[in-house]
Short mmCIF file of C-alpha atoms in Angstrom, two decimals:
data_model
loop_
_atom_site.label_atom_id
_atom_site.label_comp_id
_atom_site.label_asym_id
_atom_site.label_seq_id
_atom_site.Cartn_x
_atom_site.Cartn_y
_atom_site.Cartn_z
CA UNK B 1 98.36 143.39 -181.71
CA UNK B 2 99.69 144.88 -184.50
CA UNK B 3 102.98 147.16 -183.27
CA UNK B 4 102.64 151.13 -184.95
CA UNK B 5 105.19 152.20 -182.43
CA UNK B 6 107.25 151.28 -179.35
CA UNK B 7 107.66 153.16 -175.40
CA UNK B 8 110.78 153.03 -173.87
CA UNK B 9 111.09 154.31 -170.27
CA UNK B 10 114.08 155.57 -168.49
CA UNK B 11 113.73 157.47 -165.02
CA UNK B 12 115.46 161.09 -165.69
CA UNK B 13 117.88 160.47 -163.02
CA UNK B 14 119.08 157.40 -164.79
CA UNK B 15 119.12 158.77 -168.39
CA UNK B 16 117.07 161.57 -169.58
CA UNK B 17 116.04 162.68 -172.98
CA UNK B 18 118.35 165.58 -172.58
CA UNK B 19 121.25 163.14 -172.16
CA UNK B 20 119.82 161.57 -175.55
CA UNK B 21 120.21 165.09 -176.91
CA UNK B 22 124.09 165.11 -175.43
CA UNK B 23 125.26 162.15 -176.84
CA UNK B 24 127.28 161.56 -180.05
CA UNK B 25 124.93 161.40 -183.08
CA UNK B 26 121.93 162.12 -180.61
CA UNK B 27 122.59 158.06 -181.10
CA UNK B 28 122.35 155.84 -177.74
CA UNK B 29 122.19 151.63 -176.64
CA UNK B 30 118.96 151.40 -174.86
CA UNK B 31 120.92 149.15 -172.66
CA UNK B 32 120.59 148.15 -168.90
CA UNK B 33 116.61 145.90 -169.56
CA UNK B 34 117.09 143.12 -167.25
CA UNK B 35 113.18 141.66 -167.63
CA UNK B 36 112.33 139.18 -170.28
CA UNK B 37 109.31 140.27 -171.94
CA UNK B 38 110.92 143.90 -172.80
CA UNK B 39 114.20 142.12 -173.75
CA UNK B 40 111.97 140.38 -176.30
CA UNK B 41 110.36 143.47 -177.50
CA UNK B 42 113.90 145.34 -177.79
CA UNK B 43 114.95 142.06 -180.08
CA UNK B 44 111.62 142.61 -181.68
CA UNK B 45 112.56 146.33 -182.97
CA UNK B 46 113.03 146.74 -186.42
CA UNK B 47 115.47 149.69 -188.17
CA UNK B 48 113.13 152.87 -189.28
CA UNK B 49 110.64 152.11 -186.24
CA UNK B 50 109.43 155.07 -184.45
CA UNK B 51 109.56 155.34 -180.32
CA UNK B 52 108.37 157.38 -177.96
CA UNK B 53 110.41 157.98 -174.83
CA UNK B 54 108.95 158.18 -171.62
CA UNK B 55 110.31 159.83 -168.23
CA UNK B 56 109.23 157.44 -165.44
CA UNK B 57 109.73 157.58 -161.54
CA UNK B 58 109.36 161.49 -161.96
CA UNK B 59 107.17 164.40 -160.92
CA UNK B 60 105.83 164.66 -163.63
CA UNK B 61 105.98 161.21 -165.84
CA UNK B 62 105.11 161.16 -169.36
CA UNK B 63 106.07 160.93 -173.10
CA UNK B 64 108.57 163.72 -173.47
CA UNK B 65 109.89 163.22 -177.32
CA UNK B 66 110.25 160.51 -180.01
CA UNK B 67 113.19 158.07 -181.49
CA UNK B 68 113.42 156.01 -184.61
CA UNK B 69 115.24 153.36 -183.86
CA UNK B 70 118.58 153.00 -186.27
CA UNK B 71 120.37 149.66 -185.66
CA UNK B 72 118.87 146.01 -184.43
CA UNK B 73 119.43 145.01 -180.96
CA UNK B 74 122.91 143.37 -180.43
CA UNK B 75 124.11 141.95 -177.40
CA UNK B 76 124.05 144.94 -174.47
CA UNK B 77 127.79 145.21 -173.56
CA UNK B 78 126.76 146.18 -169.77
CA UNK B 79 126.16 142.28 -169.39
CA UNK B 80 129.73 141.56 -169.36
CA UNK B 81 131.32 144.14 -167.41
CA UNK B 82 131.24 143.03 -163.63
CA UNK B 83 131.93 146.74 -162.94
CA UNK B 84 128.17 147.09 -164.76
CA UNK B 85 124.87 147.28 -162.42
CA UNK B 86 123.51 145.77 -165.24
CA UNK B 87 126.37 142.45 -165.01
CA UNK B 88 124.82 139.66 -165.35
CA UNK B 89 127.41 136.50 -164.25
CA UNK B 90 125.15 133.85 -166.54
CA UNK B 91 125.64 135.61 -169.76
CA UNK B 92 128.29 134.57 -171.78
CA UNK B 93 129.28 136.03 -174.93
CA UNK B 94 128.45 132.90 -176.80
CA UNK B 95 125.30 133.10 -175.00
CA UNK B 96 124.12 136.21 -174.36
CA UNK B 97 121.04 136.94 -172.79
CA UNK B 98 120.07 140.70 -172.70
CA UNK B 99 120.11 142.94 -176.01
CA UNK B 100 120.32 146.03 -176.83
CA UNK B 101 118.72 148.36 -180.06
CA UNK B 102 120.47 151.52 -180.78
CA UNK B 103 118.09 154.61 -181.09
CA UNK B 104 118.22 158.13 -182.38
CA UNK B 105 116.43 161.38 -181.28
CA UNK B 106 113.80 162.02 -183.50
CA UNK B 107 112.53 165.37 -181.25
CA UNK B 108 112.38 166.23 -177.83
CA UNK B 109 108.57 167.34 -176.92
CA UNK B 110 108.24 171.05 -175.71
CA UNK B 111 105.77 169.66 -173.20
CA UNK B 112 105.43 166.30 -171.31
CA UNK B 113 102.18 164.32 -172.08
CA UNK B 114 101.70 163.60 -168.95
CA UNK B 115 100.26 159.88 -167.85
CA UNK B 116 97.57 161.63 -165.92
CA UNK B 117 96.99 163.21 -169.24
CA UNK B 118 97.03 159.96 -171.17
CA UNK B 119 94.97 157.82 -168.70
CA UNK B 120 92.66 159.87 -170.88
CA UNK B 121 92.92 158.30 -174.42
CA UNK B 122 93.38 155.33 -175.58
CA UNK B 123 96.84 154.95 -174.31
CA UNK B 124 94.78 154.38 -171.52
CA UNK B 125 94.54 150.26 -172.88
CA UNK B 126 98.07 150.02 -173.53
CA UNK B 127 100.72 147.84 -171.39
CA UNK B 128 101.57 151.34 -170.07
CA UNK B 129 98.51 150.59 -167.56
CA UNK B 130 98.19 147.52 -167.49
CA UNK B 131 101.53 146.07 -167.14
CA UNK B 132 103.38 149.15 -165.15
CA UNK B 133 106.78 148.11 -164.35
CA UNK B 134 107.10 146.68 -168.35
CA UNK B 135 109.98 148.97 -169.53
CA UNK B 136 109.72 148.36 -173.23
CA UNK B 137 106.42 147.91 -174.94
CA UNK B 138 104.49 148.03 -178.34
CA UNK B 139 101.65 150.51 -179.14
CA UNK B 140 99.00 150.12 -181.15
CA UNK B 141 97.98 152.20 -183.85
CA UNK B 142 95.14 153.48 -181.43
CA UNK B 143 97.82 154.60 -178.84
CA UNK B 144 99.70 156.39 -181.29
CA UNK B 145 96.55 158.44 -182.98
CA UNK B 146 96.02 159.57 -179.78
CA UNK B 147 99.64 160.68 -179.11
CA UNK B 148 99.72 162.31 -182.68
CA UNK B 149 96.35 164.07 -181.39
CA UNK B 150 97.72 165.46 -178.55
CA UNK B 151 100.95 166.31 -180.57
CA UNK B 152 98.75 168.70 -183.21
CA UNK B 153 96.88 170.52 -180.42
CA UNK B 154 100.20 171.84 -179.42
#
């Protein structure tokens, strides 16, 4: 599949586009992925790449805004701090195993697209569906016409 865009999703509680918004530089790690496949998309992520950011475990769970990711992944510091939920006692810093991209707020959406919304387009094909708990995944040029769509009808 050829990657137009990447979803990243973070429950609220956990970190929230509005913490995005708080942060130095609207600038954050996506740190904390502990599953393999989204590790490798994270290491996949190239600088100027657009992302959409997705509120998960929520009311109401959807795409709420877009990134562009700024800097390549580099070794997620939360790995080596045993003080970390996201420690991880078999990475080494010669040897890390989880990375991290660093990603900028592009906008925050004035509505959420809502997954009940997008089960409608052809988001519905995307990993979003069919591979639920995936954190991190690519979209397809499809999945982001459809977001764009839904973005101009606003």
């Amino acid at each position: 599949m050829k990657v137009a865009a990447w979803l990243l999703k973070s429950e609220p509680d956990t970190f929230s586009i509005d913490a995005l918004a708080r942060s130095p530089g609207q600038k954050t790690l996506w740190d904390g992925v502990r599953n393999f496949q989204a590790r490798n998309y994270l290491l996949a992520m190239q600088v100027g790449e657009r992302a959409f950011f997705y509120h998960s475990s929520c009311p109401n769970p959807g795409i709420v805004g877009e990134m562009v990711v700024v800097a390549k992944a580099t070794p997620d510091p939360t790995q080596f701090d045993p003080q970390s939920p996201y420690y991880d006692a078999k990475s080494t810093r010669e040897k890390p195993r989880w990375f991290a991209p660093e990603l900028k707020l592009v906008r925050k959406y004035p509505v959420v697209f809502s997954r009940k919304a997008m089960a409608k387009t052809a988001l519905a094909q995307s990993l979003l569906f069919t591979h639920s708990r995936l954190s991190v995944m690519p979209l397809s040029p499809a999945a982001v016409a459809a977001i764009e769509r839904w973005l101009s009808s606003l």
